[in-house]
Amino acid sequence: MPFTHKLLALAVVGVWALNMIAVKLGIAEIPPMMMSALRFTLVSVLLCPVLRITRDQFLGVLLVSFTFGTMHFGLLFAALANSEAGTSAVIIQLGAPIATVLACLVLKERLGKVRLAGLLVSVAGIGLIAAGPTLPPPLSLVLLLASATGWAVTNLIVKELKGVRPMTMMGWSSLLAIPQLLVMSWIFESDRWWMVTTAGWHGWFCVVYSAIGSSIIGYGIWYWLLQRHSISAVVPYSMLNPLLTVAFGILLIGDDPSPVKIIGALVMVAGVALILRRPRNLPDPTLPDTA
């Protein structure tokens, strides 16, 4: 890739890493599920009026709205209420190993020795984090694992869903995710809905930044790069996401600079990198995970 395109890839990963910090600050002022619903409302308002889906594409987009919008982002935002941003970003990377296992089970893809090694290394990274002081409480950990699974399942759906452009998928899946997230917010957060009326700039900045910066601009540039370069040239940059999130969390919001967490993050990223090093004769690796 040209140097300027490499800088664009690094900038996008930085935007995604900072999004985890913004969300962590924002959900202190707006309940997490409501925050997700507001984010997707803004995305859909900006994209849906200029993009269209067909009736045949509706079911697939609806499934993505649940697995990616409600499961991945909704549960991730909820988990961040009681877990560190950096640790959460590392655990979410389990989406790649989960997607690999699901691809082997559902799509009958071959695992191979290198990808099997990557799976084992990834699990070892999580084991290191579990041995440290920053592992999220049980409920948050379950939510993070469910969020990673939602992202993994989304990759399988998108792989089989043809003819829907990425920005179209983003806009309409966001629109369809809104009522799902509002129902979940009503069930679990209705006693805190009043927080929306008193939210400060952290809360509303998070909504705008997540929708425009992370989703529309971030994904827009990322897909633009993927259209011009090979997957193997672009996707490895996403491996910097959890490391940057850990660094931003320590520098900006005072996350615990635990050596065990940093080592676990490095081991985890190394494992995911092995998983993404697929043989040339196999289908492209899964899409990068972001917040």
Short mmCIF file of N, CA and C in Angstrom, two decimals, residues 71-72 75-76 79 88 90-95 98 126 135-136 138-152 268:
data_model
loop_
_atom_site.label_atom_id
_atom_site.label_comp_id
_atom_site.label_asym_id
_atom_site.label_seq_id
_atom_site.Cartn_x
_atom_site.Cartn_y
_atom_site.Cartn_z
N MET A 71 -26.58 -7.48 19.57
CA MET A 71 -25.67 -8.36 20.32
C MET A 71 -24.29 -7.73 20.48
N HIS A 72 -23.68 -7.37 19.36
CA HIS A 72 -22.30 -6.90 19.44
C HIS A 72 -22.20 -5.55 20.13
N LEU A 75 -24.50 -5.16 23.69
CA LEU A 75 -23.91 -5.86 24.84
C LEU A 75 -22.53 -5.33 25.17
N LEU A 76 -21.77 -4.89 24.16
CA LEU A 76 -20.46 -4.30 24.43
C LEU A 76 -20.61 -3.03 25.27
N ALA A 79 -21.46 -3.97 28.78
CA ALA A 79 -20.33 -4.54 29.51
C ALA A 79 -19.35 -3.47 29.96
N SER A 88 -11.59 -4.80 27.82
CA SER A 88 -12.75 -5.16 27.00
C SER A 88 -12.35 -5.28 25.53
N VAL A 90 -9.52 -6.11 24.32
CA VAL A 90 -8.76 -7.34 24.11
C VAL A 90 -9.69 -8.55 24.07
N ILE A 91 -10.61 -8.63 25.02
CA ILE A 91 -11.52 -9.78 25.09
C ILE A 91 -12.40 -9.85 23.85
N ILE A 92 -12.82 -8.68 23.32
CA ILE A 92 -13.65 -8.66 22.13
C ILE A 92 -12.93 -9.29 20.94
N GLN A 93 -11.59 -9.28 20.96
CA GLN A 93 -10.84 -9.90 19.87
C GLN A 93 -11.09 -11.40 19.78
N LEU A 94 -11.70 -11.98 20.82
CA LEU A 94 -12.08 -13.40 20.73
C LEU A 94 -13.09 -13.64 19.61
N GLY A 95 -13.68 -12.56 19.08
CA GLY A 95 -14.58 -12.73 17.94
C GLY A 95 -13.90 -13.42 16.77
N ILE A 98 -13.68 -17.19 17.51
CA ILE A 98 -15.03 -17.74 17.47
C ILE A 98 -15.51 -17.84 16.02
N ILE A 126 -6.09 -14.74 26.88
CA ILE A 126 -7.21 -14.51 27.80
C ILE A 126 -6.90 -15.08 29.18
N LEU A 135 -9.47 -8.38 35.04
CA LEU A 135 -10.53 -9.18 34.42
C LEU A 135 -11.89 -8.64 34.85
N PRO A 136 -12.82 -8.43 33.90
CA PRO A 136 -14.14 -7.89 34.26
C PRO A 136 -14.89 -8.83 35.20
N PRO A 138 -17.96 -11.28 36.48
CA PRO A 138 -18.56 -12.36 35.68
C PRO A 138 -19.62 -11.90 34.68
N LEU A 139 -20.56 -11.04 35.10
CA LEU A 139 -21.62 -10.62 34.19
C LEU A 139 -21.05 -9.85 33.01
N SER A 140 -20.12 -8.93 33.25
CA SER A 140 -19.52 -8.17 32.16
C SER A 140 -18.73 -9.08 31.23
N LEU A 141 -18.05 -10.08 31.81
CA LEU A 141 -17.29 -11.02 30.98
C LEU A 141 -18.23 -11.81 30.07
N VAL A 142 -19.36 -12.26 30.61
CA VAL A 142 -20.34 -12.98 29.79
C VAL A 142 -20.86 -12.08 28.67
N LEU A 143 -21.15 -10.81 28.99
CA LEU A 143 -21.63 -9.88 27.98
C LEU A 143 -20.59 -9.66 26.89
N LEU A 144 -19.32 -9.55 27.27
CA LEU A 144 -18.26 -9.37 26.28
C LEU A 144 -18.12 -10.59 25.38
N LEU A 145 -18.22 -11.78 25.96
CA LEU A 145 -18.13 -13.00 25.16
C LEU A 145 -19.34 -13.11 24.21
N ALA A 146 -20.52 -12.73 24.70
CA ALA A 146 -21.71 -12.74 23.84
C ALA A 146 -21.57 -11.70 22.73
N SER A 147 -20.98 -10.54 23.06
CA SER A 147 -20.74 -9.50 22.06
C SER A 147 -19.78 -10.00 20.98
N ALA A 148 -18.70 -10.66 21.40
CA ALA A 148 -17.74 -11.21 20.44
C ALA A 148 -18.40 -12.28 19.56
N THR A 149 -19.28 -13.09 20.16
CA THR A 149 -19.99 -14.11 19.39
C THR A 149 -20.93 -13.47 18.37
N GLY A 150 -21.60 -12.37 18.77
CA GLY A 150 -22.47 -11.66 17.84
C GLY A 150 -21.70 -11.16 16.63
N TRP A 151 -20.51 -10.63 16.87
CA TRP A 151 -19.67 -10.17 15.76
C TRP A 151 -19.25 -11.34 14.86
N ALA A 152 -18.90 -12.48 15.49
CA ALA A 152 -18.48 -13.65 14.72
C ALA A 152 -19.61 -14.17 13.84
N MET A 268 -2.68 -12.21 23.03
CA MET A 268 -3.97 -12.33 22.37
C MET A 268 -3.89 -11.84 20.93
#
